[in-house]
mmCIF file of C-alpha atoms in Angstrom:
data_model
loop_
_atom_site.group_PDB
_atom_site.id
_atom_site.type_symbol
_atom_site.label_atom_id
_atom_site.label_comp_id
_atom_site.label_asym_id
_atom_site.label_seq_id
_atom_site.Cartn_x
_atom_site.Cartn_y
_atom_site.Cartn_z
ATOM 1 C CA MET A 1 4.282 2.890 26.702
ATOM 2 C CA LYS A 2 6.025 4.712 24.319
ATOM 3 C CA ALA A 3 4.472 5.689 21.299
ATOM 4 C CA LEU A 4 4.558 8.204 18.116
ATOM 5 C CA ILE A 5 1.920 10.563 17.516
ATOM 6 C CA CYS A 6 0.862 12.799 14.632
ATOM 7 C CA GLU A 7 -0.910 15.660 17.101
ATOM 8 C CA GLU A 8 -1.859 18.332 13.623
ATOM 9 C CA PRO A 9 -0.159 18.314 10.771
ATOM 10 C CA GLY A 10 3.637 18.551 10.328
ATOM 11 C CA ARG A 11 4.270 18.065 13.891
ATOM 12 C CA LEU A 12 5.311 14.823 15.646
ATOM 13 C CA ALA A 13 5.638 14.257 19.331
ATOM 14 C CA LEU A 14 6.601 10.924 21.137
ATOM 15 C CA ILE A 15 4.457 10.582 24.509
ATOM 16 C CA SER A 16 3.621 8.163 26.853
ATOM 17 C CA ARG A 17 0.414 6.668 27.721
ATOM 18 C CA PRO A 18 -1.176 3.250 29.113
ATOM 19 C CA GLU A 19 -0.853 0.301 27.788
ATOM 20 C CA PRO A 20 -4.081 -0.931 25.898
ATOM 21 C CA VAL A 21 -5.853 -3.648 27.711
ATOM 22 C CA PRO A 22 -7.170 -6.646 25.175
ATOM 23 C CA GLY A 23 -10.744 -7.210 25.006
ATOM 24 C CA PRO A 24 -11.710 -11.043 25.246
ATOM 25 C CA ASP A 25 -11.223 -11.575 21.251
ATOM 26 C CA GLU A 26 -8.023 -9.385 20.811
ATOM 27 C CA VAL A 27 -4.755 -10.482 20.783
ATOM 28 C CA LEU A 28 -1.868 -7.928 22.376
ATOM 29 C CA VAL A 29 0.351 -7.566 20.266
ATOM 30 C CA ARG A 30 4.828 -6.481 21.015
ATOM 31 C CA ILE A 31 5.371 -4.398 18.192
ATOM 32 C CA ARG A 32 8.642 -4.757 16.571
ATOM 33 C CA HIS A 33 8.448 -2.995 13.009
ATOM 34 C CA VAL A 34 6.582 -0.497 11.224
ATOM 35 C CA GLY A 35 6.831 0.186 7.986
ATOM 36 C CA ILE A 36 6.186 4.007 7.031
ATOM 37 C CA CYS A 37 4.248 4.346 4.177
ATOM 38 C CA GLY A 38 2.326 7.207 1.712
ATOM 39 C CA THR A 39 -0.260 7.144 3.777
ATOM 40 C CA ASP A 40 1.189 7.944 6.890
ATOM 41 C CA PHE A 41 3.218 11.003 5.098
ATOM 42 C CA HIS A 42 0.134 11.655 3.867
ATOM 43 C CA ILE A 43 -1.517 12.255 7.589
ATOM 44 C CA PHE A 44 2.110 14.156 8.500
ATOM 45 C CA GLY A 45 1.029 16.566 5.728
ATOM 46 C CA GLY A 46 -2.421 17.501 6.411
ATOM 47 C CA LYS A 47 -3.491 15.432 2.672
ATOM 48 C CA HIS A 48 -5.923 12.150 4.225
ATOM 49 C CA PRO A 49 -9.509 12.736 3.210
ATOM 50 C CA TYR A 50 -10.147 10.362 6.402
ATOM 51 C CA LEU A 51 -7.955 10.949 9.346
ATOM 52 C CA GLU A 52 -8.448 13.726 12.843
ATOM 53 C CA TYR A 53 -6.161 13.961 14.286
ATOM 54 C CA PRO A 54 -4.409 13.561 16.991
ATOM 55 C CA ARG A 55 -3.523 10.346 15.817
ATOM 56 C CA VAL A 56 -1.145 7.405 16.071
ATOM 57 C CA MET A 57 -0.282 6.672 12.653
ATOM 58 C CA GLY A 58 1.352 2.994 11.731
ATOM 59 C CA HIS A 59 -0.898 0.122 9.596
ATOM 60 C CA GLU A 60 1.988 -1.901 8.101
ATOM 61 C CA LEU A 61 3.188 -3.854 11.240
ATOM 62 C CA SER A 62 4.756 -6.864 12.624
ATOM 63 C CA GLY A 63 5.397 -8.379 15.804
ATOM 64 C CA THR A 64 5.310 -10.807 18.824
ATOM 65 C CA VAL A 65 2.414 -12.092 20.852
ATOM 66 C CA GLU A 66 2.272 -11.240 24.336
ATOM 67 C CA THR A 67 -1.223 -12.961 24.825
ATOM 68 C CA ALA A 68 -3.981 -14.193 23.144
ATOM 69 C CA PRO A 69 -7.113 -15.647 23.561
ATOM 70 C CA GLU A 70 -7.557 -19.081 24.884
ATOM 71 C CA GLY A 71 -7.761 -21.308 21.445
ATOM 72 C CA SER A 72 -6.789 -18.696 18.861
ATOM 73 C CA GLY A 73 -3.533 -20.910 18.598
ATOM 74 C CA LEU A 74 -1.405 -17.753 18.951
ATOM 75 C CA ASN A 75 1.251 -18.043 21.600
ATOM 76 C CA PRO A 76 3.131 -15.780 23.494
ATOM 77 C CA GLY A 77 6.390 -15.016 21.300
ATOM 78 C CA ASP A 78 4.602 -16.058 18.161
ATOM 79 C CA PRO A 79 5.989 -13.482 15.482
ATOM 80 C CA VAL A 80 3.347 -12.540 13.395
ATOM 81 C CA TYR A 81 2.341 -9.639 11.179
ATOM 82 C CA ILE A 82 -1.242 -7.856 11.554
ATOM 83 C CA VAL A 83 -4.246 -7.051 8.968
ATOM 84 C CA PRO A 84 -4.927 -3.547 9.478
ATOM 85 C CA TYR A 85 -8.410 -3.707 8.382
ATOM 86 C CA LEU A 86 -10.829 -3.890 11.231
ATOM 87 C CA SER A 87 -14.215 -4.697 9.489
ATOM 88 C CA CYS A 88 -17.208 -5.359 11.167
ATOM 89 C CA GLY A 89 -18.245 -8.497 9.547
ATOM 90 C CA THR A 90 -22.372 -7.667 9.544
ATOM 91 C CA CYS A 91 -22.977 -5.325 6.540
ATOM 92 C CA GLN A 92 -23.499 -5.667 2.622
ATOM 93 C CA ALA A 93 -19.742 -5.462 2.060
ATOM 94 C CA CYS A 94 -18.961 -7.767 4.483
ATOM 95 C CA ARG A 95 -21.719 -10.558 4.483
ATOM 96 C CA ILE A 96 -20.499 -11.287 0.301
ATOM 97 C CA GLY A 97 -16.760 -11.370 1.733
ATOM 98 C CA LEU A 98 -15.470 -7.707 0.737
ATOM 99 C CA THR A 99 -14.067 -7.058 4.017
ATOM 100 C CA ASN A 100 -11.717 -4.615 2.012
ATOM 101 C CA ALA A 101 -14.415 -2.524 1.577
ATOM 102 C CA CYS A 102 -16.330 -2.685 4.457
ATOM 103 C CA VAL A 103 -19.148 -0.089 5.439
ATOM 104 C CA ASN A 104 -17.983 1.126 8.964
ATOM 105 C CA ILE A 105 -14.592 -0.280 8.403
ATOM 106 C CA ARG A 106 -11.614 1.693 11.055
ATOM 107 C CA VAL A 107 -8.005 1.245 9.399
ATOM 108 C CA LEU A 108 -5.061 1.327 11.989
ATOM 109 C CA GLY A 109 -3.500 4.310 11.965
ATOM 110 C CA VAL A 110 -5.723 5.984 10.423
ATOM 111 C CA HIS A 111 -9.380 5.425 11.282
ATOM 112 C CA CYS A 112 -8.207 5.303 14.585
ATOM 113 C CA ASP A 113 -4.503 4.544 16.517
ATOM 114 C CA GLY A 114 -2.245 2.138 14.847
ATOM 115 C CA GLY A 115 0.907 0.747 15.908
ATOM 116 C CA MET A 116 3.448 3.363 15.875
ATOM 117 C CA ALA A 117 3.747 1.840 20.168
ATOM 118 C CA GLU A 118 4.927 -0.464 21.710
ATOM 119 C CA LEU A 119 1.635 -2.511 22.304
ATOM 120 C CA ILE A 120 -1.731 -2.836 19.988
ATOM 121 C CA ALA A 121 -4.767 -4.567 20.879
ATOM 122 C CA VAL A 122 -6.498 -5.995 18.088
ATOM 123 C CA PRO A 123 -9.279 -8.772 17.168
ATOM 124 C CA VAL A 124 -7.928 -12.085 17.080
ATOM 125 C CA GLN A 125 -8.624 -12.567 13.446
ATOM 126 C CA ASN A 126 -6.542 -9.595 12.044
ATOM 127 C CA VAL A 127 -3.311 -10.959 13.354
ATOM 128 C CA VAL A 128 -1.631 -13.862 11.436
ATOM 129 C CA PRO A 129 1.487 -16.085 12.094
ATOM 130 C CA THR A 130 4.663 -14.729 9.609
ATOM 131 C CA GLY A 131 5.861 -18.672 9.935
ATOM 132 C CA ASP A 132 9.302 -18.452 8.486
ATOM 133 C CA ILE A 133 9.177 -14.785 7.231
ATOM 134 C CA PRO A 134 11.931 -12.617 8.796
ATOM 135 C CA LEU A 135 9.666 -10.182 11.135
ATOM 136 C CA PRO A 136 11.076 -7.241 9.059
ATOM 137 C CA ASP A 137 10.051 -8.207 6.070
ATOM 138 C CA ALA A 138 6.471 -8.966 7.484
ATOM 139 C CA ALA A 139 5.895 -5.213 8.114
ATOM 140 C CA MET A 140 6.044 -5.173 4.315
ATOM 141 C CA ILE A 141 3.612 -7.466 4.043
ATOM 142 C CA GLU A 142 0.382 -4.658 3.398
ATOM 143 C CA PHE A 143 1.752 -2.395 1.040
ATOM 144 C CA LEU A 144 2.795 -5.348 -1.001
ATOM 145 C CA ALA A 145 -0.851 -6.802 -0.333
ATOM 146 C CA ILE A 146 -2.296 -3.345 -1.752
ATOM 147 C CA GLY A 147 -0.282 -4.212 -4.809
ATOM 148 C CA ALA A 148 -0.779 -7.734 -5.408
ATOM 149 C CA HIS A 149 -5.311 -6.655 -4.873
ATOM 150 C CA GLY A 150 -4.821 -4.203 -7.541
ATOM 151 C CA VAL A 151 -3.331 -6.316 -10.117
ATOM 152 C CA LYS A 152 -6.399 -9.241 -9.551
ATOM 153 C CA ARG A 153 -9.118 -6.768 -9.921
ATOM 154 C CA GLY A 154 -6.976 -5.373 -13.151
ATOM 155 C CA ALA A 155 -7.521 -10.034 -13.902
ATOM 156 C CA ILE A 156 -4.031 -9.219 -15.318
ATOM 157 C CA THR A 157 -2.289 -12.709 -17.310
ATOM 158 C CA ALA A 158 1.034 -13.301 -19.576
ATOM 159 C CA ARG A 159 -1.475 -12.049 -22.468
ATOM 160 C CA ASP A 160 -0.852 -8.419 -21.274
ATOM 161 C CA ARG A 161 0.654 -5.344 -21.840
ATOM 162 C CA VAL A 162 0.433 -3.154 -17.967
ATOM 163 C CA LEU A 163 1.302 -0.288 -17.833
ATOM 164 C CA VAL A 164 1.914 1.073 -14.143
ATOM 165 C CA THR A 165 1.729 4.923 -13.491
ATOM 166 C CA GLY A 166 3.800 5.933 -10.255
ATOM 167 C CA THR A 167 6.849 4.419 -9.180
ATOM 168 C CA GLY A 168 6.699 4.764 -4.627
ATOM 169 C CA PRO A 169 6.075 0.803 -2.922
ATOM 170 C CA ILE A 170 2.316 1.187 -4.417
ATOM 171 C CA GLY A 171 3.061 1.244 -7.802
ATOM 172 C CA MET A 172 6.489 -0.890 -6.673
ATOM 173 C CA SER A 173 4.147 -3.962 -5.373
ATOM 174 C CA ALA A 174 2.069 -3.693 -8.364
ATOM 175 C CA ILE A 175 4.724 -4.041 -10.703
ATOM 176 C CA ILE A 176 6.117 -7.241 -8.953
ATOM 177 C CA PHE A 177 2.991 -9.123 -8.549
ATOM 178 C CA ALA A 178 2.406 -8.298 -12.396
ATOM 179 C CA LYS A 179 5.014 -9.454 -13.689
ATOM 180 C CA ALA A 180 4.466 -12.662 -11.061
ATOM 181 C CA ARG A 181 1.574 -12.665 -13.771
ATOM 182 C CA GLY A 182 3.813 -13.878 -16.630
ATOM 183 C CA ALA A 183 3.029 -9.758 -17.961
ATOM 184 C CA HIS A 184 5.092 -7.108 -19.911
ATOM 185 C CA VAL A 185 5.191 -4.520 -17.484
ATOM 186 C CA THR A 186 5.919 -0.650 -18.440
ATOM 187 C CA VAL A 187 6.480 1.642 -15.901
ATOM 188 C CA MET A 188 5.894 5.461 -15.972
ATOM 189 C CA ASP A 189 7.219 8.018 -13.216
ATOM 190 C CA MET A 190 8.847 11.920 -13.378
ATOM 191 C CA ARG A 191 11.777 10.363 -11.463
ATOM 192 C CA PRO A 192 14.651 8.500 -13.292
ATOM 193 C CA ASP A 193 15.753 6.739 -10.170
ATOM 194 C CA ARG A 194 12.309 5.317 -9.410
ATOM 195 C CA LEU A 195 12.366 4.140 -13.629
ATOM 196 C CA ALA A 196 15.531 2.675 -13.278
ATOM 197 C CA PHE A 197 15.176 1.254 -10.060
ATOM 198 C CA ALA A 198 11.970 -0.635 -11.809
ATOM 199 C CA ARG A 199 13.544 -1.845 -14.707
ATOM 200 C CA GLU A 200 17.401 -3.118 -12.598
ATOM 201 C CA GLY A 201 15.477 -4.129 -9.302
ATOM 202 C CA LEU A 202 11.691 -5.025 -10.417
ATOM 203 C CA GLY A 203 11.939 -6.535 -13.682
ATOM 204 C CA ALA A 204 10.114 -3.850 -15.536
ATOM 205 C CA ASP A 205 10.440 -4.526 -18.823
ATOM 206 C CA ALA A 206 10.378 -0.576 -20.453
ATOM 207 C CA ALA A 207 10.079 2.803 -18.625
ATOM 208 C CA LEU A 208 8.550 5.821 -20.032
ATOM 209 C CA THR A 209 9.170 9.212 -18.664
ATOM 210 C CA ALA A 210 6.265 11.419 -17.445
ATOM 211 C CA ASP A 211 6.505 14.153 -19.949
ATOM 212 C CA ALA A 212 5.141 15.742 -22.763
ATOM 213 C CA GLY A 213 6.520 12.235 -25.164
ATOM 214 C CA ALA A 214 4.900 10.234 -23.333
ATOM 215 C CA GLU A 215 2.137 9.036 -24.845
ATOM 216 C CA ALA A 216 4.420 9.124 -28.368
ATOM 217 C CA GLN A 217 6.694 6.695 -26.233
ATOM 218 C CA ALA A 218 4.047 4.425 -25.488
ATOM 219 C CA ALA A 219 2.027 4.241 -29.362
ATOM 220 C CA ARG A 220 5.641 3.351 -30.573
ATOM 221 C CA LEU A 221 6.389 1.176 -27.460
ATOM 222 C CA THR A 222 2.887 -0.462 -28.489
ATOM 223 C CA GLY A 223 2.385 -0.283 -32.277
ATOM 224 C CA GLY A 224 -0.154 2.001 -31.690
ATOM 225 C CA ASP A 225 -2.383 -0.197 -29.710
ATOM 226 C CA TRP A 226 -2.065 0.878 -26.557
ATOM 227 C CA PHE A 227 -2.217 -1.297 -23.200
ATOM 228 C CA ASP A 228 -4.434 -3.876 -22.208
ATOM 229 C CA VAL A 229 -4.537 -2.973 -18.133
ATOM 230 C CA VAL A 230 -3.406 0.549 -17.172
ATOM 231 C CA ILE A 231 -2.478 0.509 -12.989
ATOM 232 C CA ASP A 232 -2.517 3.896 -11.522
ATOM 233 C CA ALA A 233 -0.442 4.489 -8.349
ATOM 234 C CA THR A 234 0.405 8.421 -8.478
ATOM 235 C CA GLY A 235 -1.760 9.883 -5.806
ATOM 236 C CA ALA A 236 -3.092 12.873 -8.343
ATOM 237 C CA ALA A 237 -5.764 13.606 -9.797
ATOM 238 C CA PRO A 238 -3.915 15.076 -13.019
ATOM 239 C CA PRO A 239 -2.032 11.810 -13.700
ATOM 240 C CA ILE A 240 -5.187 9.549 -13.006
ATOM 241 C CA GLU A 241 -6.831 11.802 -15.745
ATOM 242 C CA ARG A 242 -4.132 11.502 -18.351
ATOM 243 C CA GLY A 243 -3.890 7.275 -17.786
ATOM 244 C CA PHE A 244 -7.158 7.588 -19.761
ATOM 245 C CA GLY A 245 -5.012 8.025 -23.074
ATOM 246 C CA PHE A 246 -2.878 4.981 -22.452
ATOM 247 C CA LEU A 247 -6.171 2.425 -22.417
ATOM 248 C CA ALA A 248 -6.835 0.010 -25.422
ATOM 249 C CA HIS A 249 -9.888 -0.679 -26.568
ATOM 250 C CA GLY A 250 -11.017 -3.304 -23.901
ATOM 251 C CA ALA A 251 -8.920 -2.033 -21.527
ATOM 252 C CA ARG A 252 -8.890 -2.202 -18.049
ATOM 253 C CA TYR A 253 -7.677 0.831 -15.966
ATOM 254 C CA VAL A 254 -7.215 -0.403 -12.244
ATOM 255 C CA LEU A 255 -6.957 2.801 -9.351
ATOM 256 C CA LEU A 256 -4.572 2.375 -7.043
ATOM 257 C CA SER A 257 -4.787 5.877 -5.557
ATOM 258 C CA VAL A 258 -7.434 7.564 -4.274
ATOM 259 C CA VAL A 259 -7.845 11.255 -4.343
ATOM 260 C CA ARG A 260 -9.839 13.858 -2.623
ATOM 261 C CA GLN A 261 -11.258 16.090 -5.919
ATOM 262 C CA ASP A 262 -13.051 14.915 -8.595
ATOM 263 C CA ILE A 263 -11.179 13.067 -11.731
ATOM 264 C CA THR A 264 -13.168 13.319 -14.830
ATOM 265 C CA PHE A 265 -12.487 11.980 -18.617
ATOM 266 C CA SER A 266 -13.832 11.810 -21.770
ATOM 267 C CA ASP A 267 -17.161 9.666 -22.280
ATOM 268 C CA PRO A 268 -16.907 8.978 -26.485
ATOM 269 C CA GLU A 269 -13.474 7.782 -25.850
ATOM 270 C CA PHE A 270 -13.825 5.418 -22.706
ATOM 271 C CA HIS A 271 -16.587 4.624 -24.372
ATOM 272 C CA LYS A 272 -16.133 3.530 -28.026
ATOM 273 C CA ARG A 273 -13.266 1.477 -26.573
ATOM 274 C CA GLU A 274 -15.926 -0.483 -24.054
ATOM 275 C CA ALA A 275 -12.966 0.249 -21.096
ATOM 276 C CA THR A 276 -13.290 -0.868 -17.511
ATOM 277 C CA LEU A 277 -13.047 0.686 -15.092
ATOM 278 C CA ILE A 278 -12.146 -0.905 -11.826
ATOM 279 C CA ALA A 279 -11.542 1.047 -7.883
ATOM 280 C CA SER A 280 -9.639 -1.117 -5.709
ATOM 281 C CA ARG A 281 -9.614 -0.626 -2.034
ATOM 282 C CA ASN A 282 -6.887 -2.210 0.450
ATOM 283 C CA ALA A 283 -6.595 -6.148 0.033
ATOM 284 C CA GLN A 284 -8.306 -9.119 0.805
ATOM 285 C CA PRO A 285 -6.620 -12.097 3.122
ATOM 286 C CA ASP A 286 -6.027 -13.952 -0.574
ATOM 287 C CA ASP A 287 -4.016 -10.759 -1.585
ATOM 288 C CA PHE A 288 -1.589 -11.186 2.203
ATOM 289 C CA ALA A 289 -1.033 -15.156 0.795
ATOM 290 C CA GLU A 290 -0.040 -14.297 -2.021
ATOM 291 C CA VAL A 291 2.235 -11.579 -1.374
ATOM 292 C CA VAL A 292 3.703 -14.388 1.893
ATOM 293 C CA ALA A 293 3.652 -17.066 -1.454
ATOM 294 C CA GLN A 294 5.727 -14.872 -3.561
ATOM 295 C CA MET A 295 7.839 -13.629 -0.733
ATOM 296 C CA ARG A 296 8.737 -17.139 0.031
ATOM 297 C CA ALA A 297 9.348 -17.287 -3.440
ATOM 298 C CA GLY A 298 11.719 -15.159 -3.905
ATOM 299 C CA ARG A 299 9.946 -12.347 -6.290
ATOM 300 C CA VAL A 300 10.300 -10.146 -3.461
ATOM 301 C CA PRO A 301 13.142 -7.805 -3.627
ATOM 302 C CA THR A 302 12.843 -7.230 0.134
ATOM 303 C CA ARG A 303 16.271 -5.760 0.935
ATOM 304 C CA ALA A 304 15.846 -4.008 -2.198
ATOM 305 C CA LEU A 305 12.681 -2.046 -1.179
ATOM 306 C CA ASN A 306 13.956 -1.625 2.646
ATOM 307 C CA THR A 307 16.064 1.684 1.998
ATOM 308 C CA HIS A 308 16.193 2.537 4.813
ATOM 309 C CA ARG A 309 15.728 2.055 9.204
ATOM 310 C CA GLY A 310 15.962 3.654 12.294
ATOM 311 C CA SER A 311 14.486 3.664 15.682
ATOM 312 C CA LEU A 312 11.386 4.299 17.194
ATOM 313 C CA SER A 313 12.570 6.419 19.590
ATOM 314 C CA ASP A 314 13.930 8.742 16.501
ATOM 315 C CA GLY A 315 11.251 8.483 14.617
ATOM 316 C CA VAL A 316 10.235 12.581 14.863
ATOM 317 C CA ALA A 317 13.692 13.531 13.475
ATOM 318 C CA LEU A 318 13.441 10.476 10.768
ATOM 319 C CA PHE A 319 10.064 11.262 9.625
ATOM 320 C CA GLN A 320 11.316 14.691 8.731
ATOM 321 C CA ASP A 321 14.127 13.440 6.723
ATOM 322 C CA TRP A 322 12.234 10.879 5.186
ATOM 323 C CA SER A 323 9.716 12.953 4.054
ATOM 324 C CA ARG A 324 11.700 14.574 1.486
ATOM 325 C CA PRO A 325 11.884 12.851 -1.474
ATOM 326 C CA GLU A 326 15.358 13.875 -1.492
ATOM 327 C CA ALA A 327 15.722 11.252 0.788
ATOM 328 C CA GLY A 328 15.793 8.289 -1.522
ATOM 329 C CA VAL A 329 13.168 6.861 0.486
ATOM 330 C CA ILE A 330 11.165 3.758 -1.132
ATOM 331 C CA LYS A 331 10.278 2.113 1.893
ATOM 332 C CA ALA A 332 11.726 3.045 5.935
ATOM 333 C CA ILE A 333 11.207 0.852 8.470
ATOM 334 C CA LEU A 334 10.979 1.892 12.342
ATOM 335 C CA ASP A 335 12.258 -0.588 15.057
ATOM 336 C CA LEU A 336 11.251 -1.053 17.985
#
């Protein structure tokens, strides 16, 4: 079968490798669509903290069942999406239901080879029927679930003033699900095009340019009260640290981003606000279900989000093109 492999940072190759042989509790899935994530671009750029090369990337996956274990409820030809978090089921985190934070977690395309290939074998519990969700849209469920999980972690309600910093796909997913809960959402980024899309395409209520005047703008916007919830999706330490300055008293700060280096903040300022710092990692089954429900309700603008499409065979050249900021990619999908 064909597979797109990242041999080392900055170098991709389309290779031929043996088809996977599924185990007794695994489903063999023929991949139809692969969403390209910021994680994939970080792997390509050599910036991911949890990876060894070479690696077949790809964790935003939809496809059709080739073979499935008897009694699984899955049949050949069924359209499915894949939950890419392979949890052990026995560690302390799994025992309390935090499979997204499994001590021994393996994420497809990161800790082990993923779905930028014609076929993949995955545990039956990680394969979910798409129902009436089109397969190209189903390839976007995973990144949207990350935003849904962060919004859930922040316990966002219609009473909250929310600031989302960083308007890449993960930030956009946080905007979508915060708005679905009725919150007033402000977005902050350096890119005018992303800020415009967040307002016009996703329904964000206000936008801040992440320049030297952002704090003054935010103070005016909130009457000096700042934000009840701040969600960081920037993927960089300086804006994460800056985000502490936008917290209201009693606020929650949700970190969707993960960075290699330490982050620091003023303890007296954080303490006097009795603020809460919240990590948000991956997503849980109810987050995937929430994405599907909001898709069916028409609250996820999938066509607008999916800005670029191409084939796996052209993936080497496309990945180079799509990794450039001027390409204007929001969500790119490889078709097989």
